[in-house]
Short mmCIF file of C-alpha atoms in Angstrom, two decimals:
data_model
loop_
_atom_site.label_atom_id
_atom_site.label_comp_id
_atom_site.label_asym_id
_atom_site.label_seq_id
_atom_site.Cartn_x
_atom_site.Cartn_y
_atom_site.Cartn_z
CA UNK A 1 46.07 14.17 -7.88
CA UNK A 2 47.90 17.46 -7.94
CA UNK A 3 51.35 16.80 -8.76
CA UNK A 4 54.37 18.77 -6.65
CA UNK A 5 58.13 18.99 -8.08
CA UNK A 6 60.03 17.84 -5.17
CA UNK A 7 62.90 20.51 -5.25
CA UNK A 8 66.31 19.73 -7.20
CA UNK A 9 65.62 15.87 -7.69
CA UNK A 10 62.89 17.11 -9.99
CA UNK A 11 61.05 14.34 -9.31
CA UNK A 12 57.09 15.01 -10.08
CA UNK A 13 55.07 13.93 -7.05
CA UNK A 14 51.75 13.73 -5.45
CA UNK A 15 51.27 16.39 -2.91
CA UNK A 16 49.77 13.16 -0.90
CA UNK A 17 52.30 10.81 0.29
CA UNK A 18 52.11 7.37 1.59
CA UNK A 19 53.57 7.46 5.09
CA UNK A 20 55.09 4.19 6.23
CA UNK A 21 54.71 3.71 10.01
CA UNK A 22 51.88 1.83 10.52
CA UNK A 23 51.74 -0.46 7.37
CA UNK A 24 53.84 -2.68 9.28
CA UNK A 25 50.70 -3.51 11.51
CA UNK A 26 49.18 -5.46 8.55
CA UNK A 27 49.68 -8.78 7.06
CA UNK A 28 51.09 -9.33 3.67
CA UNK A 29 47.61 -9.62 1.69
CA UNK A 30 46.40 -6.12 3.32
CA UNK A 31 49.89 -4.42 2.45
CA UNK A 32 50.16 -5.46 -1.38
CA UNK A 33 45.71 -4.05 -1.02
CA UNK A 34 46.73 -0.73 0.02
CA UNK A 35 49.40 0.05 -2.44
CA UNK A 36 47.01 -1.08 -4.95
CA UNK A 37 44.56 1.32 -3.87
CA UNK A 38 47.38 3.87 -3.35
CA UNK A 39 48.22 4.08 -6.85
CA UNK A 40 44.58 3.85 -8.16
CA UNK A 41 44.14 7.11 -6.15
CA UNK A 42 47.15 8.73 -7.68
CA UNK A 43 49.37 8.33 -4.82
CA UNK A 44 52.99 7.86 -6.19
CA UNK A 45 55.33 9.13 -3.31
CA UNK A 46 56.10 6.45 -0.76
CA UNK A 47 58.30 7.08 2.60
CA UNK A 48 59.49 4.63 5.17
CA UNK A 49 62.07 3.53 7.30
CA UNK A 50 64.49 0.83 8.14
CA UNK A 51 63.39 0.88 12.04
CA UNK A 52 59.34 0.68 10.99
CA UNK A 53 59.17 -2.62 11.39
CA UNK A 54 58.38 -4.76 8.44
CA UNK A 55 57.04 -1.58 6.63
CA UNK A 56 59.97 -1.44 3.90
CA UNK A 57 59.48 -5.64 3.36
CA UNK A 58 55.44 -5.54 2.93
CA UNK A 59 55.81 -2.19 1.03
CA UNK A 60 58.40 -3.70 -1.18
CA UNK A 61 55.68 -6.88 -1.91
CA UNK A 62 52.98 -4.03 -2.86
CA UNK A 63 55.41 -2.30 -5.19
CA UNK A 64 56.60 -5.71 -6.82
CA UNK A 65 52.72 -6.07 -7.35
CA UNK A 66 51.92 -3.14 -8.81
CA UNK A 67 54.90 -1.84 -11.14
CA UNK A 68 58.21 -0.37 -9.71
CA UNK A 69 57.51 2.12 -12.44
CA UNK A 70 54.53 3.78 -10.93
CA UNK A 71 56.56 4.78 -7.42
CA UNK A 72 58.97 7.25 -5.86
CA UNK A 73 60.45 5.39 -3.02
CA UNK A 74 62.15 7.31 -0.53
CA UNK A 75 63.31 5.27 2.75
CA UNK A 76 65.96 6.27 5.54
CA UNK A 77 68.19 5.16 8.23
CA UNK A 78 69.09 6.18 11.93
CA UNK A 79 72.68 4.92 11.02
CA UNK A 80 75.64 7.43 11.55
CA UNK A 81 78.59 5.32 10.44
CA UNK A 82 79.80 4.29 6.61
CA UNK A 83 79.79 0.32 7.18
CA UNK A 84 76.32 0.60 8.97
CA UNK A 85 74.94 2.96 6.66
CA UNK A 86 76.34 0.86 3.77
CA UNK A 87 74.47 -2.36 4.94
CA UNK A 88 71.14 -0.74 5.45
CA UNK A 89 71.57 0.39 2.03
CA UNK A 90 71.37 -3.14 0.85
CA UNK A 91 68.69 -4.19 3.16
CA UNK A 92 66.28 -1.63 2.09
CA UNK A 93 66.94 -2.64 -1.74
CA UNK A 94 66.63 -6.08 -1.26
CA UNK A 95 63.18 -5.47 1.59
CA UNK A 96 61.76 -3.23 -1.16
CA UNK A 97 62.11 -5.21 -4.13
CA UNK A 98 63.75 -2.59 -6.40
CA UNK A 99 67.77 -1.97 -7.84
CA UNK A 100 67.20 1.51 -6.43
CA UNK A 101 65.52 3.72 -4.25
CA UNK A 102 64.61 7.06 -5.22
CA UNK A 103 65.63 9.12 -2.30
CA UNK A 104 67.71 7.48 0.97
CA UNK A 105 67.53 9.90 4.07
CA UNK A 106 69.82 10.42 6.76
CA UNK A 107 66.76 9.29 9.54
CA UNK A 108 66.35 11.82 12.66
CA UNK A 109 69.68 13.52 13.20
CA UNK A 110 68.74 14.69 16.75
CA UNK A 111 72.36 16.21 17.65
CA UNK A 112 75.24 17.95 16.38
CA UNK A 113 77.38 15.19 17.45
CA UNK A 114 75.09 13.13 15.13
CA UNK A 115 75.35 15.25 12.70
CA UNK A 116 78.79 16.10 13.00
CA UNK A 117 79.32 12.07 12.60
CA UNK A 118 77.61 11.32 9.36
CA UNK A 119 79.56 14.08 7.72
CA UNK A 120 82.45 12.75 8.82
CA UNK A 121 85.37 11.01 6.82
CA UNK A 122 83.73 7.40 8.09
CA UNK A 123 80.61 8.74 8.50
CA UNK A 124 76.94 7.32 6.56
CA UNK A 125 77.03 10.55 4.53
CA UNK A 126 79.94 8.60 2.74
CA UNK A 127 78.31 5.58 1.65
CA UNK A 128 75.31 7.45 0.41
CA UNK A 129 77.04 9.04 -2.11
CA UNK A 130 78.80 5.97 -2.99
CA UNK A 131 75.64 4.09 -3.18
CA UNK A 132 74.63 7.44 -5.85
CA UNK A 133 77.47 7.15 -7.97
CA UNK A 134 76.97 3.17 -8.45
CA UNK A 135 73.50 4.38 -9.22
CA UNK A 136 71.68 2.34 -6.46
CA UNK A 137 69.75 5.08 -4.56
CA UNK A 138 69.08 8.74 -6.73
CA UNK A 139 68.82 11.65 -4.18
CA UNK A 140 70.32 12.23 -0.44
CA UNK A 141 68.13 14.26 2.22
CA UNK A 142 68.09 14.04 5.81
CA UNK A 143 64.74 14.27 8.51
CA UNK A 144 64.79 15.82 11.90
CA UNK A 145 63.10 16.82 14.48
CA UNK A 146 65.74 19.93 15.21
CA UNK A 147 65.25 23.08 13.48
CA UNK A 148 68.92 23.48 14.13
CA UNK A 149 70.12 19.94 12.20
CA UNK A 150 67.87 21.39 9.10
CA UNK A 151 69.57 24.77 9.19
CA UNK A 152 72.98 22.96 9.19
CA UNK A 153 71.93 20.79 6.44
CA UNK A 154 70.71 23.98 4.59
CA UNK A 155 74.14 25.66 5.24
CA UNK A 156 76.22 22.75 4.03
CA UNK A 157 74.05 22.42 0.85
CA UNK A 158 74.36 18.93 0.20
CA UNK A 159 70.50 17.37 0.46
CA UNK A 160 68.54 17.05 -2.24
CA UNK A 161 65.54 17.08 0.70
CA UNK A 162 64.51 17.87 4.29
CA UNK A 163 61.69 16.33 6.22
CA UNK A 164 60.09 17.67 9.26
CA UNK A 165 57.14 18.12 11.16
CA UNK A 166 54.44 20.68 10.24
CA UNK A 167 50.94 20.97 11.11
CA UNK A 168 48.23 23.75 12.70
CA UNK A 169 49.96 22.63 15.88
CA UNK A 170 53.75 22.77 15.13
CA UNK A 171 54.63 25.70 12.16
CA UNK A 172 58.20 26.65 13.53
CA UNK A 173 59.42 25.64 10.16
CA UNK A 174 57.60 27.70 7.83
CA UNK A 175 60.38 29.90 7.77
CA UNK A 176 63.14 26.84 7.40
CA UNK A 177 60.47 25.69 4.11
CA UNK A 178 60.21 28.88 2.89
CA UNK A 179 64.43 29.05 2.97
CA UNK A 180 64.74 25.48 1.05
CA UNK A 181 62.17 26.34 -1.23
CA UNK A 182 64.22 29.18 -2.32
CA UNK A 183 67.35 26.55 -2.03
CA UNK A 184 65.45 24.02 -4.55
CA UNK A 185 65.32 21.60 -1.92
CA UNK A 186 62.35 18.98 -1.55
CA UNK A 187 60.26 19.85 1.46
CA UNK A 188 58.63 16.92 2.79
CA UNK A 189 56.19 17.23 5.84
CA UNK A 190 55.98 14.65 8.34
CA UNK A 191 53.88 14.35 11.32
CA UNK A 192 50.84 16.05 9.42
CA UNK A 193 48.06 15.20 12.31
CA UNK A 194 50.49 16.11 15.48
CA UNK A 195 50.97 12.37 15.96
CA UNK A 196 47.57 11.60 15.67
CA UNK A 197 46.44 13.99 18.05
CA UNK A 198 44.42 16.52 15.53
CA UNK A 199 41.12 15.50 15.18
CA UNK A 200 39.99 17.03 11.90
CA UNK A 201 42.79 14.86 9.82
CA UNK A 202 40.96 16.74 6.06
CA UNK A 203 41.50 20.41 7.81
CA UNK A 204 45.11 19.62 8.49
CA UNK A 205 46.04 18.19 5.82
CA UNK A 206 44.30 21.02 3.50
CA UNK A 207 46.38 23.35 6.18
CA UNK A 208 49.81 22.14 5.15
CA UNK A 209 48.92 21.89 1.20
CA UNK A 210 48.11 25.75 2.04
CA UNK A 211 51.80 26.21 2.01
CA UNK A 212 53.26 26.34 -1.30
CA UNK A 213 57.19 26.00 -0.08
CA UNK A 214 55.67 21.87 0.53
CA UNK A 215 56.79 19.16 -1.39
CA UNK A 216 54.81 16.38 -0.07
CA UNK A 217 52.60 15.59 3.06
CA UNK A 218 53.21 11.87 4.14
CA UNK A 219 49.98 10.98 6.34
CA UNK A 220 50.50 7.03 7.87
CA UNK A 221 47.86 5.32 6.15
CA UNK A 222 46.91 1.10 7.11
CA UNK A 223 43.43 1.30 6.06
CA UNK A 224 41.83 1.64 2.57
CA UNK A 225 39.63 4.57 3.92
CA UNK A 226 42.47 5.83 4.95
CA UNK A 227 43.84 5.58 1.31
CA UNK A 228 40.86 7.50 -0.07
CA UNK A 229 40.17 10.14 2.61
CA UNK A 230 44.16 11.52 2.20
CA UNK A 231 44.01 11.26 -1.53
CA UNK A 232 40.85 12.96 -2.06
CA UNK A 233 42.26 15.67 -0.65
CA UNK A 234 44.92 15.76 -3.20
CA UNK A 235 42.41 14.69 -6.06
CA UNK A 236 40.05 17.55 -4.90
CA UNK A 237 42.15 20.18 -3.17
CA UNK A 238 39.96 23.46 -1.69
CA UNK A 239 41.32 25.77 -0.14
CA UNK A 240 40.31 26.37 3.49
CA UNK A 241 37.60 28.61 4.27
CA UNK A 242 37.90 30.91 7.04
CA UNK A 243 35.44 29.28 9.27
CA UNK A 244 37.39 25.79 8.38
CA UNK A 245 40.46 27.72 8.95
CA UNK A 246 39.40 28.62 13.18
CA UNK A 247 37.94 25.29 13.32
CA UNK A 248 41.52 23.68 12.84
CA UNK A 249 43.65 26.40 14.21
CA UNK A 250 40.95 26.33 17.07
CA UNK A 251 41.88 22.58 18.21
CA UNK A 252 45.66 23.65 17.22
CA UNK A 253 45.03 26.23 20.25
CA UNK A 254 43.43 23.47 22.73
CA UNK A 255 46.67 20.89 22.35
CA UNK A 256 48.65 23.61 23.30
CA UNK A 257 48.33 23.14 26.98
CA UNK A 258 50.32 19.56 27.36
CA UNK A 259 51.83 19.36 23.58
CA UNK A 260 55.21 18.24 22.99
CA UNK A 261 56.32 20.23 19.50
CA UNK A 262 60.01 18.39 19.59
CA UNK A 263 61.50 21.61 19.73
CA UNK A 264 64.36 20.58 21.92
CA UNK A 265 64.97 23.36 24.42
CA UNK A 266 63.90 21.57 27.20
CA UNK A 267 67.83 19.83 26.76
CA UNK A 268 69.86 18.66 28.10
CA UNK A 269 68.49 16.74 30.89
CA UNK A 270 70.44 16.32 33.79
CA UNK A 271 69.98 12.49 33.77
CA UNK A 272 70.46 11.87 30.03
CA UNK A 273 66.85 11.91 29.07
CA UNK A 274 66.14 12.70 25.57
CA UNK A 275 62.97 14.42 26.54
CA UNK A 276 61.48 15.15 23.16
CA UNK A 277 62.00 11.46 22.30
CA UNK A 278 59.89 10.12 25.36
CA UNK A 279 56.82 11.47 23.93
CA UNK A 280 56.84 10.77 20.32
CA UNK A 281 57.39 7.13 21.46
CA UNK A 282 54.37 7.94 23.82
CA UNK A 283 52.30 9.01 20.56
CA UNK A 284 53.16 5.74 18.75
CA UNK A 285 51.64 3.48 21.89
CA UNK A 286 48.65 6.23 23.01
CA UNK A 287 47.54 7.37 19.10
CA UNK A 288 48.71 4.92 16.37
CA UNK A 289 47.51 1.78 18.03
CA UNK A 290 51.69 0.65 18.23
CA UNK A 291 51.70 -0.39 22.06
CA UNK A 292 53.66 -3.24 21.40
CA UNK A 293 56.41 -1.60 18.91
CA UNK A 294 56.38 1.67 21.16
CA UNK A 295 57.29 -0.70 24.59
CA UNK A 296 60.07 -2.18 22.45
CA UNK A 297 61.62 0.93 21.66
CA UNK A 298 60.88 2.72 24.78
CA UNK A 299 62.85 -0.83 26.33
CA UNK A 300 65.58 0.29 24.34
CA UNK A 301 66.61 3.70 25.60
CA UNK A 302 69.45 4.25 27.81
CA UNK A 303 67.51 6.22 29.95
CA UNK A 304 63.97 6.28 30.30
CA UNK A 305 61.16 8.81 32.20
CA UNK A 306 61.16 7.44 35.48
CA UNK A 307 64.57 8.33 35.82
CA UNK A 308 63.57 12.24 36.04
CA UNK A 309 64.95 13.66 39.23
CA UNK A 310 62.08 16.14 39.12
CA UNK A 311 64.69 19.22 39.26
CA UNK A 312 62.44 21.25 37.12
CA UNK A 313 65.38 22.23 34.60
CA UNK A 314 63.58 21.55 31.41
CA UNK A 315 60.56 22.93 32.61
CA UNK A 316 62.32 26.40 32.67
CA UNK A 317 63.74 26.11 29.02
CA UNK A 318 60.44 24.87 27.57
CA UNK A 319 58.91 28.13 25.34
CA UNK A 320 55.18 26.20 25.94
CA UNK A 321 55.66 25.96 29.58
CA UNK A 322 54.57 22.30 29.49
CA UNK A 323 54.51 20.28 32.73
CA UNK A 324 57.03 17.77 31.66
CA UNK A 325 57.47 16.81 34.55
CA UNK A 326 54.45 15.36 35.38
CA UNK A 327 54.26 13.81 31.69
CA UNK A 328 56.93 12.27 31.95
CA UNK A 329 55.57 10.45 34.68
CA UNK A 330 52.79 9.41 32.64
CA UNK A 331 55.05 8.43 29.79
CA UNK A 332 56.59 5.93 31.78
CA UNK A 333 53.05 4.81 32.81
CA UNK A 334 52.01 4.07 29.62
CA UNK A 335 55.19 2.43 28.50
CA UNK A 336 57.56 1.52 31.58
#
C-alpha cells in the first residue's frame, strides 16, 4: 500500500482510507469482517464520526479484534461548545475501544459563527486541546464543506489537518491543498466519488492520488469488494492514462448540469434553508442506500426544501447555474 505522511502529525498512512459512513449499515459480525480485511489489504487510516450512526461502536469492535496497534483512528464531532465537545470526547473513546484517538476533528464547520464559536473561550476548540495535553486524542483538524472555514483554519494555524471534498467533479480546493501542503498540514479528501454519483469509482480515486498535496482519500466502504477494489488501487497505483483521464473528466463534465459542489454561494436563503445541506442529505438517501438515516436527519432540520418561496435568489448566486429550485423540490420528494 503506498504509504502518505499525513502533514505535521507525521503520522505514516495509507493513501487509501477507510471511510466510516456506511459501516453503520452492517451488523456486528460484518463490521469486525471488514476491518479484518481492511488491514490485510494495508489499509491503516480509519475516519468516522460521532453522528454516523453506530459506525464509531462497530468500528471500535473491529479494531479491538484486530490490534489497536495496526490503526490511525481519526473521528470528529459537529459539537461547537467545551462541555459538549468534552463529552463526545469520551464517547468516541469508550465506542472505539481505545485510550486515544489519533486525530479528533472539529466535524463540518459550515459558518463563521460556527467557527467563530469553537474558537471561542467556551468553545470545543478548548476541550480538544485539553483532551491533547491529558494525552487522550494526538492531533486537532477540522472538515468542511466551505473553502472559506479551511482558509480561516489555515490563517489561524492551529490544525494539524483539513478534510474536504475533492474529486473530477469538485477541484476548487486544489489550490487550498496545495497551500496546506506547503503549511505541513494533513490533507485528507472526502467525498472521493461526488457522493456516489461518479461512476468509474478506480478513475476517481486514481484522479485524487494524482495530486501529490493529498494525504489520504477516505472512500465509504461496507462491502469486502469494496475493501479490495479501493485498496488495490493503493497496492497497485498507475497513473492515469490520457484516454482514462477524458473518460473520468468526461462524466465529471455530464454531472455538471444538476450537481451540487457545496460551494455555498447560493446563501443565505431567505427562509433559512441551508441549501448545500439539503442535497448532501439527498445523496445519503438517493446513492448510499441510507433512506432511513437520511429521513432522520432531513426530520431534523429547522427548515427543510419545501419551505423554498421559489424567489430565485440562490439561483442568481450559484457559479453552476443549477436549477435549485426545482431540486429542491425533488429533495423534499425524496425525503419530506
Amino acid at each position: 500500500m503506498e504509504k502518505r505522511i499525513l502533514g505535521r502529525t507525521n503520522l505514516e498512512i495509507s493513501a487509501i482510507g477507510f471511510g466510516g459512513i456506511p459501516i453503520q449499515k452492517v451488523d456486528k459480525e460484518t463490521a469486525i469482517e471488514l476491518i479484518k480485511k481492511a488491514k490485510e489489504e494495508g489499509i491503516n487510516f480509519i475516519d468516522t464520526a460521532k453522528i454516523y450512526g453506530r459506525s464509531e461502536e462497530l468500528i471500535g469492535y473491529g479494531v479491538e479484534e484486530t490490534g489497536r496497534e495496526n490503526w490511525i483512528l481519526a473521528t470528529k464531532s459537529p459539537e461547537r461548545d467545551y462541555d459538549a465537545m468534552k463529552k463526545d470526547i469520551e464517547r468516541s473513546l469508550e465506542l472505539m475501544k481505545t485510550d486515544y484517538i489519533d486525530l479528533y476533528q472539529l466535524h463540518n464547520v459550515r459558518t463563521d459563527d460556527q467557527y467563530d464559536k469553537v474558537m471561542s473561550e467556551d468553545g470545543a476548540l478548548k476541550a480538544l486541546k485539553e483532551a491533547q495535553k491529558q494525552g487522550k486524542i494526538k492531533h486537532i483538524g477540522i472538515t468542511s464543506h466551505d473553502l472559506g472555514i479551511i482558509e480561516r483554519a489555515l490563517d489561524d494555524d492551529i490544525f494539524s489537518t483539513i478534510q474536504f471534498p475533492y474529486n473530477p467533479v469538485e477541484t476548487q480546493a486544489s489550490e487550498i491543498f496545495d497551500r496546506a501542503h506547503k503549511m505541513d498540514v494533513g490533507v485528507i479528501v472526502m467525498k472521493p466519488v461526488a457522493g456516489g454519483a461518479i461512476r468509474n469509482v478506480d478513475l476517481s480515486l486514481r484522479f485524487i492520488l494524482e495530486n501529490s498535496n493529498i494525504s489520504v482519500v477516505i472512500p465509504g466502504m461496507n462491502e469486502v469488494k469494496h475493501i479490495e477494489s479501493n485498496a488495490a488501487i493503493g497496492n497497485n497505483y498507475k497513473p492515469l492514462t490520457d484516454e482514462e483521464r477524458d473518460i473520468i473528466l468526461g462524466e465529471a463534465k455530464e454531472l455538471g448540469t444538476e450537481f451540487c459542489r457545496r460551494c455555498g454561494y447560493c446563501a443565505p436563503c431567505p427562509q433559512g434553508i441551508d441549501i448545500p445541506v439539503q442535497f448532501i442529505v439527498e445523496g445519503y438517501y438517493t446513492r448510499y442506500d441510507l433512506k432511513d438515516w437520511a429521513k432522520e436527519r432531513y426530520a431534523t432540520f429547522e427548515h427543510k426544501a419545501n419551505e423554498c418561496v421559489e424567489c430565485g435568489i440562490c439561483e442568481t448566486r450559484c457559479p453552476y447555474d443549477l436549477p435549485i429550485r426545482k431540486m429542491l423540490k425533488r429533495v423534499h420528494k425524496n425525503l419530506g
